[in-house]
């Protein structure tokens, strides 16, 4: 049984697993990969952990962070089909200015910030801005209705047949 961390930070809504690990690493003043490997010695990168996590790895992480495995599962991209992985950015490309948690360092990264097909925040429906806080330039402002339908289509396709 994995020993639990003495101090654990609560994940924010829709936080990405690697973001949560990075915040713990900052708290314990260790490199993020060292933090991850403390629990999963075989892990190759934080990115891989976000994309592909086995049931066993999921439960070991859950045990160390004293949290439900289902919560760890929801923090990953396990609900995104392999064929859509190429649409997942490696770093945040957009932000919701409503939901941004700017008061802590490092700032939590939400899953939606890496999913290229999102143009609105899945939590509050606000239009997403680029990472500098500017509204994303909308070349299709007059096609907003259609764009929102496309967002839904891509989202459904990405999650097609995968229970989350
Ligand atoms: Zn939002």
PDB file of C-alpha atoms and ligand atoms in Angstrom:
ATOM      1  CA  UNK A   1       0.000   0.000   0.000  1.00  0.00           C
ATOM      2  CA  UNK A   2       1.342   3.386  -1.049  1.00  0.00           C
ATOM      3  CA  UNK A   3       2.049   5.711   1.876  1.00  0.00           C
ATOM      4  CA  UNK A   4      -0.174   8.755   1.840  1.00  0.00           C
ATOM      5  CA  UNK A   5       1.298  12.209   1.515  1.00  0.00           C
ATOM      6  CA  UNK A   6       1.186  14.106   4.807  1.00  0.00           C
ATOM      7  CA  UNK A   7      -0.225  17.231   3.132  1.00  0.00           C
ATOM      8  CA  UNK A   8      -2.550  17.001   0.136  1.00  0.00           C
ATOM      9  CA  UNK A   9      -3.918  19.849  -1.986  1.00  0.00           C
ATOM     10  CA  UNK A  10      -7.512  19.673  -3.207  1.00  0.00           C
ATOM     11  CA  UNK A  11      -7.891  19.436  -6.974  1.00  0.00           C
ATOM     12  CA  UNK A  12      -9.854  22.305  -8.541  1.00  0.00           C
ATOM     13  CA  UNK A  13     -12.837  21.499 -10.784  1.00  0.00           C
ATOM     14  CA  UNK A  14     -11.729  19.933 -14.100  1.00  0.00           C
ATOM     15  CA  UNK A  15      -8.051  20.159 -13.098  1.00  0.00           C
ATOM     16  CA  UNK A  16      -5.656  18.120 -15.203  1.00  0.00           C
ATOM     17  CA  UNK A  17      -3.861  15.318 -13.364  1.00  0.00           C
ATOM     18  CA  UNK A  18      -0.375  16.578 -14.287  1.00  0.00           C
ATOM     19  CA  UNK A  19      -1.306  20.057 -13.046  1.00  0.00           C
ATOM     20  CA  UNK A  20      -2.305  18.616  -9.697  1.00  0.00           C
ATOM     21  CA  UNK A  21       0.953  16.653  -9.483  1.00  0.00           C
ATOM     22  CA  UNK A  22       2.943  19.779 -10.456  1.00  0.00           C
ATOM     23  CA  UNK A  23       1.272  21.733  -7.654  1.00  0.00           C
ATOM     24  CA  UNK A  24       2.175  19.031  -5.129  1.00  0.00           C
ATOM     25  CA  UNK A  25       5.739  19.001  -6.467  1.00  0.00           C
ATOM     26  CA  UNK A  26       5.948  22.768  -5.935  1.00  0.00           C
ATOM     27  CA  UNK A  27       4.574  22.361  -2.428  1.00  0.00           C
ATOM     28  CA  UNK A  28       7.144  19.681  -1.550  1.00  0.00           C
ATOM     29  CA  UNK A  29       9.903  21.495  -3.519  1.00  0.00           C
ATOM     30  CA  UNK A  30      10.752  18.517  -5.729  1.00  0.00           C
ATOM     31  CA  UNK A  31      10.802  18.260  -9.556  1.00  0.00           C
ATOM     32  CA  UNK A  32       7.343  17.303 -10.950  1.00  0.00           C
ATOM     33  CA  UNK A  33       8.626  14.072 -12.532  1.00  0.00           C
ATOM     34  CA  UNK A  34      10.223  13.052  -9.226  1.00  0.00           C
ATOM     35  CA  UNK A  35       6.865  13.636  -7.544  1.00  0.00           C
ATOM     36  CA  UNK A  36       5.146  11.416 -10.110  1.00  0.00           C
ATOM     37  CA  UNK A  37       7.814   8.692  -9.903  1.00  0.00           C
ATOM     38  CA  UNK A  38       7.623   8.685  -6.127  1.00  0.00           C
ATOM     39  CA  UNK A  39       4.273   7.017  -6.749  1.00  0.00           C
ATOM     40  CA  UNK A  40       4.759   5.475 -10.218  1.00  0.00           C
ATOM     41  CA  UNK A  41       8.481   4.647 -10.614  1.00  0.00           C
ATOM     42  CA  UNK A  42       7.786   3.347 -14.147  1.00  0.00           C
ATOM     43  CA  UNK A  43       6.147   6.578 -15.382  1.00  0.00           C
ATOM     44  CA  UNK A  44       7.931   8.149 -18.349  1.00  0.00           C
ATOM     45  CA  UNK A  45       6.362  11.614 -18.331  1.00  0.00           C
ATOM     46  CA  UNK A  46       3.532  13.679 -16.930  1.00  0.00           C
ATOM     47  CA  UNK A  47       2.066  13.918 -20.427  1.00  0.00           C
ATOM     48  CA  UNK A  48       1.858  10.130 -20.744  1.00  0.00           C
ATOM     49  CA  UNK A  49       0.200   9.986 -17.360  1.00  0.00           C
ATOM     50  CA  UNK A  50      -2.474  12.433 -18.529  1.00  0.00           C
ATOM     51  CA  UNK A  51      -3.110  10.414 -21.692  1.00  0.00           C
ATOM     52  CA  UNK A  52      -2.740   6.793 -20.649  1.00  0.00           C
ATOM     53  CA  UNK A  53      -3.095   5.604 -17.097  1.00  0.00           C
ATOM     54  CA  UNK A  54      -3.669   1.948 -16.276  1.00  0.00           C
ATOM     55  CA  UNK A  55      -6.223   0.930 -13.642  1.00  0.00           C
ATOM     56  CA  UNK A  56      -3.366  -0.139 -11.418  1.00  0.00           C
ATOM     57  CA  UNK A  57      -1.564   3.215 -11.778  1.00  0.00           C
ATOM     58  CA  UNK A  58      -4.827   5.001 -11.172  1.00  0.00           C
ATOM     59  CA  UNK A  59      -5.390   3.217  -7.886  1.00  0.00           C
ATOM     60  CA  UNK A  60      -1.775   3.722  -6.745  1.00  0.00           C
ATOM     61  CA  UNK A  61      -2.038   7.478  -7.391  1.00  0.00           C
ATOM     62  CA  UNK A  62      -5.427   7.560  -5.671  1.00  0.00           C
ATOM     63  CA  UNK A  63      -3.943   5.786  -2.679  1.00  0.00           C
ATOM     64  CA  UNK A  64      -0.989   8.185  -2.342  1.00  0.00           C
ATOM     65  CA  UNK A  65      -3.244  11.220  -2.652  1.00  0.00           C
ATOM     66  CA  UNK A  66      -5.986   9.631  -0.496  1.00  0.00           C
ATOM     67  CA  UNK A  67      -8.649  10.273  -3.122  1.00  0.00           C
ATOM     68  CA  UNK A  68     -11.146   8.129  -5.046  1.00  0.00           C
ATOM     69  CA  UNK A  69      -9.675   6.380  -8.134  1.00  0.00           C
ATOM     70  CA  UNK A  70     -12.693   7.687 -10.109  1.00  0.00           C
ATOM     71  CA  UNK A  71     -11.586  11.242  -9.353  1.00  0.00           C
ATOM     72  CA  UNK A  72      -8.064  10.517 -10.616  1.00  0.00           C
ATOM     73  CA  UNK A  73      -9.645   8.957 -13.718  1.00  0.00           C
ATOM     74  CA  UNK A  74     -11.677  12.090 -14.452  1.00  0.00           C
ATOM     75  CA  UNK A  75      -8.546  14.253 -14.220  1.00  0.00           C
ATOM     76  CA  UNK A  76      -6.957  12.409 -17.160  1.00  0.00           C
ATOM     77  CA  UNK A  77      -7.831  12.368 -20.868  1.00  0.00           C
ATOM     78  CA  UNK A  78      -9.062   8.768 -20.530  1.00  0.00           C
ATOM     79  CA  UNK A  79     -12.406   9.861 -22.019  1.00  0.00           C
ATOM     80  CA  UNK A  80     -10.770  11.156 -25.212  1.00  0.00           C
ATOM     81  CA  UNK A  81     -10.431   8.612 -28.023  1.00  0.00           C
ATOM     82  CA  UNK A  82      -6.897   7.771 -29.180  1.00  0.00           C
ATOM     83  CA  UNK A  83      -7.698   9.211 -32.626  1.00  0.00           C
ATOM     84  CA  UNK A  84      -8.344  12.604 -31.058  1.00  0.00           C
ATOM     85  CA  UNK A  85      -5.140  12.705 -28.979  1.00  0.00           C
ATOM     86  CA  UNK A  86      -3.480  14.783 -31.698  1.00  0.00           C
ATOM     87  CA  UNK A  87      -5.948  17.568 -30.868  1.00  0.00           C
ATOM     88  CA  UNK A  88      -4.727  17.733 -27.282  1.00  0.00           C
ATOM     89  CA  UNK A  89      -2.173  20.514 -26.844  1.00  0.00           C
ATOM     90  CA  UNK A  90       0.982  19.954 -24.793  1.00  0.00           C
ATOM     91  CA  UNK A  91       0.555  23.216 -22.909  1.00  0.00           C
ATOM     92  CA  UNK A  92      -2.415  25.478 -22.177  1.00  0.00           C
ATOM     93  CA  UNK A  93      -3.607  27.231 -25.337  1.00  0.00           C
ATOM     94  CA  UNK A  94      -6.668  28.948 -23.877  1.00  0.00           C
ATOM     95  CA  UNK A  95      -8.147  30.010 -20.593  1.00  0.00           C
ATOM     96  CA  UNK A  96     -11.534  30.912 -19.129  1.00  0.00           C
ATOM     97  CA  UNK A  97     -11.149  34.304 -17.472  1.00  0.00           C
ATOM     98  CA  UNK A  98     -14.162  33.468 -15.259  1.00  0.00           C
ATOM     99  CA  UNK A  99     -12.778  30.204 -13.913  1.00  0.00           C
ATOM    100  CA  UNK A 100      -9.078  31.047 -13.843  1.00  0.00           C
ATOM    101  CA  UNK A 101      -7.618  30.544 -10.397  1.00  0.00           C
ATOM    102  CA  UNK A 102      -4.969  33.223 -10.418  1.00  0.00           C
ATOM    103  CA  UNK A 103      -4.269  33.398  -6.718  1.00  0.00           C
ATOM    104  CA  UNK A 104      -2.106  30.302  -6.338  1.00  0.00           C
ATOM    105  CA  UNK A 105       1.275  29.478  -7.798  1.00  0.00           C
ATOM    106  CA  UNK A 106       1.667  27.381  -9.885  1.00  0.00           C
ATOM    107  CA  UNK A 107      -1.731  28.135 -11.402  1.00  0.00           C
ATOM    108  CA  UNK A 108      -3.894  25.017 -11.824  1.00  0.00           C
ATOM    109  CA  UNK A 109      -4.326  23.900 -15.435  1.00  0.00           C
ATOM    110  CA  UNK A 110      -7.789  22.725 -16.457  1.00  0.00           C
ATOM    111  CA  UNK A 111      -8.371  19.920 -18.948  1.00  0.00           C
ATOM    112  CA  UNK A 112     -10.319  22.233 -21.264  1.00  0.00           C
ATOM    113  CA  UNK A 113      -7.256  24.468 -21.625  1.00  0.00           C
ATOM    114  CA  UNK A 114      -5.543  21.748 -23.685  1.00  0.00           C
ATOM    115  CA  UNK A 115      -8.523  20.565 -25.727  1.00  0.00           C
ATOM    116  CA  UNK A 116      -8.228  22.441 -29.005  1.00  0.00           C
ATOM    117  CA  UNK A 117     -11.832  22.014 -30.064  1.00  0.00           C
ATOM    118  CA  UNK A 118     -13.265  23.926 -27.115  1.00  0.00           C
ATOM    119  CA  UNK A 119     -14.212  27.551 -27.795  1.00  0.00           C
ATOM    120  CA  UNK A 120     -16.387  27.899 -24.708  1.00  0.00           C
ATOM    121  CA  UNK A 121     -15.676  26.938 -21.112  1.00  0.00           C
ATOM    122  CA  UNK A 122     -17.324  23.578 -20.258  1.00  0.00           C
ATOM    123  CA  UNK A 123     -17.781  24.774 -16.669  1.00  0.00           C
ATOM    124  CA  UNK A 124     -19.447  28.175 -17.133  1.00  0.00           C
ATOM    125  CA  UNK A 125     -20.064  28.582 -20.891  1.00  0.00           C
ATOM    126  CA  UNK A 126     -17.907  31.708 -21.110  1.00  0.00           C
ATOM    127  CA  UNK A 127     -16.009  32.226 -24.390  1.00  0.00           C
ATOM    128  CA  UNK A 128     -12.400  31.078 -23.887  1.00  0.00           C
ATOM    129  CA  UNK A 129      -9.537  33.560 -24.246  1.00  0.00           C
ATOM    130  CA  UNK A 130      -5.995  32.919 -25.382  1.00  0.00           C
ATOM    131  CA  UNK A 131      -3.497  32.371 -22.555  1.00  0.00           C
ATOM    132  CA  UNK A 132      -2.655  36.085 -22.389  1.00  0.00           C
ATOM    133  CA  UNK A 133      -6.263  36.802 -21.492  1.00  0.00           C
ATOM    134  CA  UNK A 134      -7.338  38.228 -24.875  1.00  0.00           C
ATOM    135  CA  UNK A 135     -10.575  36.921 -26.294  1.00  0.00           C
ATOM    136  CA  UNK A 136      -9.730  34.364 -28.942  1.00  0.00           C
ATOM    137  CA  UNK A 137      -9.937  36.147 -32.286  1.00  0.00           C
ATOM    138  CA  UNK A 138     -13.095  34.814 -33.808  1.00  0.00           C
ATOM    139  CA  UNK A 139     -12.914  34.615 -37.588  1.00  0.00           C
ATOM    140  CA  UNK A 140     -16.416  33.210 -37.511  1.00  0.00           C
ATOM    141  CA  UNK A 141     -18.193  35.563 -35.122  1.00  0.00           C
ATOM    142  CA  UNK A 142     -21.199  35.612 -37.438  1.00  0.00           C
ATOM    143  CA  UNK A 143     -21.094  31.807 -37.528  1.00  0.00           C
ATOM    144  CA  UNK A 144     -21.041  31.447 -33.764  1.00  0.00           C
ATOM    145  CA  UNK A 145     -24.070  29.163 -33.722  1.00  0.00           C
ATOM    146  CA  UNK A 146     -22.440  26.812 -36.208  1.00  0.00           C
ATOM    147  CA  UNK A 147     -19.127  26.983 -34.364  1.00  0.00           C
ATOM    148  CA  UNK A 148     -20.799  25.918 -31.144  1.00  0.00           C
ATOM    149  CA  UNK A 149     -22.414  22.976 -32.944  1.00  0.00           C
ATOM    150  CA  UNK A 150     -18.985  21.990 -34.299  1.00  0.00           C
ATOM    151  CA  UNK A 151     -17.554  22.158 -30.803  1.00  0.00           C
ATOM    152  CA  UNK A 152     -20.263  19.785 -29.596  1.00  0.00           C
ATOM    153  CA  UNK A 153     -19.737  17.443 -32.557  1.00  0.00           C
ATOM    154  CA  UNK A 154     -15.976  17.269 -32.010  1.00  0.00           C
ATOM    155  CA  UNK A 155     -16.481  16.761 -28.302  1.00  0.00           C
ATOM    156  CA  UNK A 156     -18.945  13.929 -28.895  1.00  0.00           C
ATOM    157  CA  UNK A 157     -16.635  12.365 -31.480  1.00  0.00           C
ATOM    158  CA  UNK A 158     -13.632  12.583 -29.158  1.00  0.00           C
ATOM    159  CA  UNK A 159     -15.552  10.837 -26.408  1.00  0.00           C
ATOM    160  CA  UNK A 160     -17.431   8.430 -28.674  1.00  0.00           C
ATOM    161  CA  UNK A 161     -17.847   5.017 -27.132  1.00  0.00           C
ATOM    162  CA  UNK A 162     -15.650   5.775 -24.133  1.00  0.00           C
ATOM    163  CA  UNK A 163     -17.303   5.789 -20.748  1.00  0.00           C
ATOM    164  CA  UNK A 164     -15.877   8.407 -18.423  1.00  0.00           C
TER     165      UNK A 164
HETATM  166 ZN1  LIG B   1     -15.379  29.095 -17.097  1.00  0.00          ZN
END
